[in-house]
CSV table of C-alpha atoms and ligand atoms in Angstrom, one decimal:
chain,number,residue,atom,x,y,z
A,17,UNK,CA,-36.4,72.7,-56.0
A,18,UNK,CA,-35.5,69.1,-57.0
A,19,UNK,CA,-32.9,68.8,-59.6
A,20,UNK,CA,-34.4,66.3,-62.1
A,21,UNK,CA,-30.8,65.1,-63.1
A,22,UNK,CA,-30.1,64.2,-59.5
A,23,UNK,CA,-33.3,62.1,-59.3
A,24,UNK,CA,-32.3,60.3,-62.4
A,25,UNK,CA,-28.8,59.6,-61.0
A,26,UNK,CA,-30.0,58.1,-57.6
A,27,UNK,CA,-33.1,56.3,-59.1
A,28,UNK,CA,-31.1,53.0,-59.9
A,29,UNK,CA,-29.7,52.9,-56.3
A,30,UNK,CA,-33.2,53.3,-54.8
A,31,UNK,CA,-34.6,50.6,-57.1
A,32,UNK,CA,-31.7,48.2,-56.2
A,33,UNK,CA,-32.2,48.8,-52.4
A,34,UNK,CA,-36.0,48.2,-52.8
A,35,UNK,CA,-35.5,44.9,-54.6
A,36,UNK,CA,-32.9,43.7,-52.0
A,37,UNK,CA,-35.1,44.6,-49.1
A,38,UNK,CA,-38.1,42.9,-50.6
A,39,UNK,CA,-36.1,39.7,-51.3
A,40,UNK,CA,-34.7,39.6,-47.8
A,41,UNK,CA,-38.1,40.1,-46.3
A,42,UNK,CA,-39.6,37.3,-48.4
A,43,UNK,CA,-36.7,34.9,-47.5
A,44,UNK,CA,-37.2,35.7,-43.8
A,45,UNK,CA,-41.0,35.0,-44.0
A,46,UNK,CA,-40.4,31.6,-45.7
A,47,UNK,CA,-37.9,30.4,-43.0
A,48,UNK,CA,-39.3,28.4,-40.1
A,49,UNK,CA,-38.7,29.9,-36.7
A,50,UNK,CA,-35.4,28.6,-35.4
A,51,UNK,CA,-35.7,29.2,-31.7
A,52,UNK,CA,-39.0,28.3,-30.0
A,53,UNK,CA,-40.1,31.2,-27.9
A,54,UNK,CA,-40.7,30.4,-24.2
A,55,UNK,CA,-44.4,30.5,-23.2
A,56,UNK,CA,-45.2,33.7,-21.4
A,57,UNK,CA,-45.4,33.0,-17.7
A,58,UNK,CA,-48.6,33.9,-15.9
A,59,UNK,CA,-48.0,37.1,-14.1
A,60,UNK,CA,-49.5,35.8,-10.9
A,61,UNK,CA,-46.8,33.1,-10.5
A,62,UNK,CA,-43.9,35.5,-10.7
A,63,UNK,CA,-42.3,36.3,-7.3
A,64,UNK,CA,-43.2,39.8,-6.2
A,65,UNK,CA,-39.6,40.8,-5.3
A,66,UNK,CA,-37.3,38.1,-6.7
A,67,UNK,CA,-34.1,39.3,-4.9
A,68,UNK,CA,-35.4,40.5,-1.6
A,69,UNK,CA,-32.8,39.9,1.1
A,70,UNK,CA,-33.9,37.6,4.0
A,71,UNK,CA,-34.9,39.5,7.1
A,72,UNK,CA,-32.1,39.8,9.7
A,73,UNK,CA,-32.5,37.5,12.7
A,74,UNK,CA,-33.0,39.0,16.2
A,75,UNK,CA,-29.4,37.9,16.9
A,76,UNK,CA,-28.1,39.8,13.9
A,77,UNK,CA,-30.0,43.0,14.9
A,78,UNK,CA,-28.3,42.8,18.3
A,79,UNK,CA,-24.9,42.0,16.8
A,80,UNK,CA,-25.1,45.0,14.5
A,81,UNK,CA,-24.6,47.3,17.4
A,82,UNK,CA,-21.2,45.8,18.4
A,83,UNK,CA,-19.7,44.2,15.3
A,84,UNK,CA,-19.3,44.6,11.5
A,85,UNK,CA,-20.5,41.5,9.8
A,86,UNK,CA,-22.1,40.1,6.6
A,87,UNK,CA,-25.1,37.7,6.9
A,88,UNK,CA,-24.5,34.4,5.1
A,89,UNK,CA,-26.9,31.8,3.8
A,90,UNK,CA,-27.2,28.6,5.9
A,91,UNK,CA,-24.2,26.3,5.8
A,92,UNK,CA,-24.7,22.7,4.8
A,93,UNK,CA,-21.9,20.1,4.8
A,94,UNK,CA,-21.4,16.4,4.9
A,95,UNK,CA,-21.5,14.4,8.2
A,96,UNK,CA,-23.7,16.8,10.1
A,97,UNK,CA,-21.7,19.9,9.3
A,98,UNK,CA,-23.6,23.1,8.9
A,99,UNK,CA,-25.4,25.9,10.7
A,100,UNK,CA,-28.2,28.4,10.3
A,101,UNK,CA,-28.1,32.1,11.1
A,102,UNK,CA,-24.5,32.4,10.0
A,103,UNK,CA,-22.4,35.5,9.7
A,104,UNK,CA,-19.0,36.5,8.5
A,105,UNK,CA,-17.6,38.5,11.4
A,106,UNK,CA,-15.3,41.2,10.0
A,107,UNK,CA,-14.6,43.4,13.0
A,108,UNK,CA,-15.6,44.1,16.6
A,109,UNK,CA,-16.8,47.6,17.4
A,110,UNK,CA,-15.1,48.4,20.7
A,111,UNK,CA,-16.8,50.5,23.3
A,112,UNK,CA,-14.7,53.6,22.2
A,113,UNK,CA,-16.0,52.9,18.6
A,114,UNK,CA,-12.7,51.6,17.3
A,115,UNK,CA,-13.1,48.8,14.8
A,116,UNK,CA,-10.9,45.8,15.6
A,117,UNK,CA,-10.7,43.5,12.6
A,118,UNK,CA,-10.9,39.8,12.9
A,119,UNK,CA,-8.3,38.6,10.4
A,120,UNK,CA,-9.2,36.8,8.3
A,121,UNK,CA,-12.9,37.3,8.9
A,122,UNK,CA,-14.5,34.5,10.9
A,123,UNK,CA,-17.4,32.4,9.7
A,124,UNK,CA,-19.5,31.8,12.8
A,125,UNK,CA,-23.2,31.2,13.8
A,126,UNK,CA,-24.6,34.5,15.0
A,127,UNK,CA,-24.7,33.4,18.7
A,128,UNK,CA,-21.0,32.5,18.6
A,129,UNK,CA,-20.1,35.7,16.8
A,130,UNK,CA,-21.9,37.7,19.5
A,131,UNK,CA,-20.1,35.8,22.3
A,132,UNK,CA,-16.7,36.6,20.6
A,133,UNK,CA,-17.7,40.3,20.1
A,134,UNK,CA,-18.8,40.6,23.8
A,135,UNK,CA,-15.6,38.9,25.0
A,136,UNK,CA,-13.4,41.2,22.9
A,137,UNK,CA,-15.3,44.3,24.0
A,138,UNK,CA,-15.6,43.6,27.7
A,139,UNK,CA,-12.5,41.4,28.5
A,140,UNK,CA,-9.9,41.2,25.8
A,141,UNK,CA,-9.8,44.9,25.1
A,142,UNK,CA,-9.1,45.9,28.7
A,143,UNK,CA,-6.9,42.9,29.4
A,144,UNK,CA,-4.6,43.7,26.4
A,145,UNK,CA,-4.7,47.4,27.2
A,146,UNK,CA,-2.9,46.5,30.4
A,147,UNK,CA,0.1,45.7,28.2
A,148,UNK,CA,0.4,49.3,27.2
A,149,UNK,CA,-1.4,49.6,23.8
A,150,UNK,CA,-4.9,49.1,22.5
A,151,UNK,CA,-6.0,46.0,20.7
A,152,UNK,CA,-5.8,46.4,17.0
A,153,UNK,CA,-6.4,43.0,15.3
A,154,UNK,CA,-7.6,39.6,16.4
A,155,UNK,CA,-6.0,36.8,14.5
A,156,UNK,CA,-8.4,34.1,13.5
A,157,UNK,CA,-6.6,30.8,13.1
A,158,UNK,CA,-9.8,28.8,12.2
A,159,UNK,CA,-13.6,29.2,12.4
A,160,UNK,CA,-16.1,27.2,10.3
A,161,UNK,CA,-14.4,24.1,9.1
A,162,UNK,CA,-16.2,20.8,8.4
A,163,UNK,CA,-13.9,18.3,10.1
A,164,UNK,CA,-13.5,15.9,13.0
A,165,UNK,CA,-12.1,16.9,16.3
A,166,UNK,CA,-8.4,17.8,16.1
A,167,UNK,CA,-8.6,17.1,12.4
A,168,UNK,CA,-8.7,13.3,13.1
A,169,UNK,CA,-10.6,11.3,10.5
A,170,UNK,CA,-13.6,9.5,11.9
A,171,UNK,CA,-13.5,11.6,15.2
A,172,UNK,CA,-16.6,13.2,16.7
A,173,UNK,CA,-17.6,16.3,14.6
A,174,UNK,CA,-15.8,19.3,15.8
A,175,UNK,CA,-17.7,22.4,16.9
A,176,UNK,CA,-15.9,24.0,14.0
A,177,UNK,CA,-18.1,22.0,11.8
A,178,UNK,CA,-21.1,23.7,13.3
A,179,UNK,CA,-19.6,27.2,13.0
A,180,UNK,CA,-19.7,27.3,16.8
A,181,UNK,CA,-15.9,27.6,17.5
A,182,UNK,CA,-13.1,30.0,17.0
A,183,UNK,CA,-9.3,29.4,17.3
A,184,UNK,CA,-7.3,32.5,18.2
A,185,UNK,CA,-3.6,32.5,17.7
A,186,UNK,CA,-2.5,36.0,18.4
A,187,UNK,CA,-3.4,39.6,18.9
A,188,UNK,CA,-1.8,42.7,17.3
A,189,UNK,CA,-1.6,45.8,19.4
A,190,UNK,CA,-1.8,49.4,18.1
A,191,UNK,CA,2.0,49.8,18.6
A,192,UNK,CA,2.7,46.9,16.3
A,193,UNK,CA,3.4,44.3,19.0
A,194,UNK,CA,2.1,40.7,18.5
A,195,UNK,CA,0.8,39.0,21.6
A,196,UNK,CA,0.5,35.2,21.5
A,197,UNK,CA,-1.5,33.8,24.4
A,198,UNK,CA,0.2,30.5,24.1
A,199,UNK,CA,3.7,32.0,24.4
A,200,UNK,CA,5.3,31.4,27.8
A,201,UNK,CA,7.2,34.7,27.3
A,202,UNK,CA,3.9,36.7,27.0
A,203,UNK,CA,2.6,38.5,30.1
A,204,UNK,CA,1.6,36.0,32.6
A,205,UNK,CA,-1.0,38.3,34.1
A,206,UNK,CA,-2.6,38.8,30.7
A,207,UNK,CA,-2.7,35.1,29.9
A,208,UNK,CA,-4.3,34.4,33.3
A,209,UNK,CA,-6.9,37.1,32.7
A,210,UNK,CA,-7.6,35.8,29.2
A,211,UNK,CA,-8.0,32.3,30.5
A,212,UNK,CA,-10.4,33.4,33.2
A,213,UNK,CA,-12.6,35.5,30.9
A,214,UNK,CA,-12.6,32.8,28.2
A,215,UNK,CA,-13.6,30.1,30.6
A,216,UNK,CA,-16.4,32.3,32.1
A,217,UNK,CA,-17.9,33.0,28.6
A,218,UNK,CA,-17.4,29.8,26.6
A,219,UNK,CA,-18.4,26.2,27.2
A,220,UNK,CA,-15.0,24.9,26.0
A,221,UNK,CA,-11.6,26.5,26.2
A,222,UNK,CA,-8.6,24.5,25.1
A,223,UNK,CA,-5.0,25.7,25.2
A,224,UNK,CA,-1.5,24.4,25.9
A,225,UNK,CA,-1.5,21.3,28.0
A,226,UNK,CA,-5.0,20.3,27.0
A,227,UNK,CA,-4.5,17.6,24.4
A,228,UNK,CA,-1.4,18.4,22.4
A,229,UNK,CA,-3.3,20.0,19.6
A,230,UNK,CA,-3.6,23.4,21.2
A,231,UNK,CA,0.0,24.4,21.9
A,232,UNK,CA,0.0,27.2,19.4
A,233,UNK,CA,-3.6,28.5,19.6
A,234,UNK,CA,-6.5,28.9,22.0
A,235,UNK,CA,-9.8,27.2,21.0
A,236,UNK,CA,-13.1,28.5,22.3
A,237,UNK,CA,-16.6,27.2,21.5
A,238,UNK,CA,-20.2,27.2,22.7
A,239,UNK,CA,-20.7,23.4,22.7
A,240,UNK,CA,-24.1,22.3,24.1
A,241,UNK,CA,-23.5,19.6,26.6
A,242,UNK,CA,-25.9,17.9,29.0
A,243,UNK,CA,-26.2,19.9,32.2
A,244,UNK,CA,-24.1,22.7,30.6
A,245,UNK,CA,-20.9,21.0,31.6
A,246,UNK,CA,-17.9,23.2,30.9
A,247,UNK,CA,-14.3,22.3,29.9
A,248,UNK,CA,-11.5,24.8,30.7
A,249,UNK,CA,-8.1,23.2,29.9
A,250,UNK,CA,-5.3,25.7,29.5
A,251,UNK,CA,-2.1,25.4,31.3
A,252,UNK,CA,-0.3,28.7,31.8
A,253,UNK,CA,3.3,27.8,30.9
A,254,UNK,CA,6.3,29.6,32.4
A,255,UNK,CA,9.2,30.7,30.3
A,256,UNK,CA,12.1,28.3,30.0
A,257,UNK,CA,14.7,29.1,32.6
A,258,UNK,CA,17.7,31.1,31.3
A,259,UNK,CA,21.3,30.3,32.1
A,260,UNK,CA,21.5,33.1,34.6
A,261,UNK,CA,18.9,31.5,36.9
A,262,UNK,CA,20.1,28.6,39.0
A,263,UNK,CA,18.3,25.5,37.8
A,264,UNK,CA,16.5,23.2,40.1
A,265,UNK,CA,17.6,19.6,40.0
A,266,UNK,CA,15.7,17.9,37.2
A,267,UNK,CA,13.0,15.5,38.4
A,268,UNK,CA,13.1,12.0,37.1
A,269,UNK,CA,11.2,11.8,33.9
A,270,UNK,CA,7.9,9.9,33.8
A,271,UNK,CA,5.6,9.4,30.8
A,272,UNK,CA,2.9,11.5,32.4
A,273,UNK,CA,4.9,14.2,34.2
A,274,UNK,CA,4.8,16.7,31.3
A,275,UNK,CA,1.1,16.3,30.3
A,276,UNK,CA,-1.8,17.4,32.4
A,277,UNK,CA,-5.4,17.4,31.4
B,6,LIG,ZN1,-10.5,24.9,17.5
C-alpha cells in the first residue's frame, strides 16, 4: 500500500532530478564531439597473435639442455656492433644437474654461450673439482660490450662488440674459496689445465703476458679468422719468490725481457 503523504513528500525531489537530467542530456547533445574517434581498423589487417614470442633457434633448443638462459632480441650498435640469436646466459647446468650461475649473467650470441657451457661442463668443472670442492659460480668480467679492442678508441672492433667473447676473472668454489686463474699463487696444475682446455675450444685466448690488458682476467672468444687461425697467449706465471728461498742472481734488465707474446 502506497502512503499518499509519502508520494507528495518525494514528488518535488523526483521532479527536480528529472529536470536536471533532461538539461544535462540536452547540453551534452548540443556539444561537438571533443575527441575524434579512431577509424575502426579492418579486422583482416590486425595481426593474428600480436605478442607471439619468436621461435627459438636450433642453437637455443640445444643450449636449453645444458644452460639456463633468456633469449634476447637482436643487438644493434654503432660501428658494426651487434649480433643475432643472442641470449642472456644465467647459469650452466652441470652434468650432475647442479646449476652454476654466471655472475652477472653474460650477454652472448647463442653459439658462444654454447661453447662456454660446454667448456664449463666438460673441462672447468672437473679441473676445479681437482682443487677439492665443486665449482659454484663463474664470475663474468665482461661479455657483450660495443667497443674497440682493449677499450682503445679507433681500434678494431672487439669480439665483445659482436657478443662473441667472454672475460672470466674468477671462480667461486662450493667451500667459499675464490680461484683467480691469473693469480700466480693459484694451483699451477689447474691453470695449465684451464689454458689447455680454453685454447682447444676457443679461437682466441688471452691471459697474463699477452698484451698487458689481460693480467687480471682471461679473455676467450670465437673470432672467425681466415684459415681458422687460433691465438693462445697466456703465460702461466710463477709465484714471486719468498725470502726463505735462495734467490737466483737477477739477470740484467732489458726492455723486452719481461714481456713475451
Ligand atoms: Zn675480453
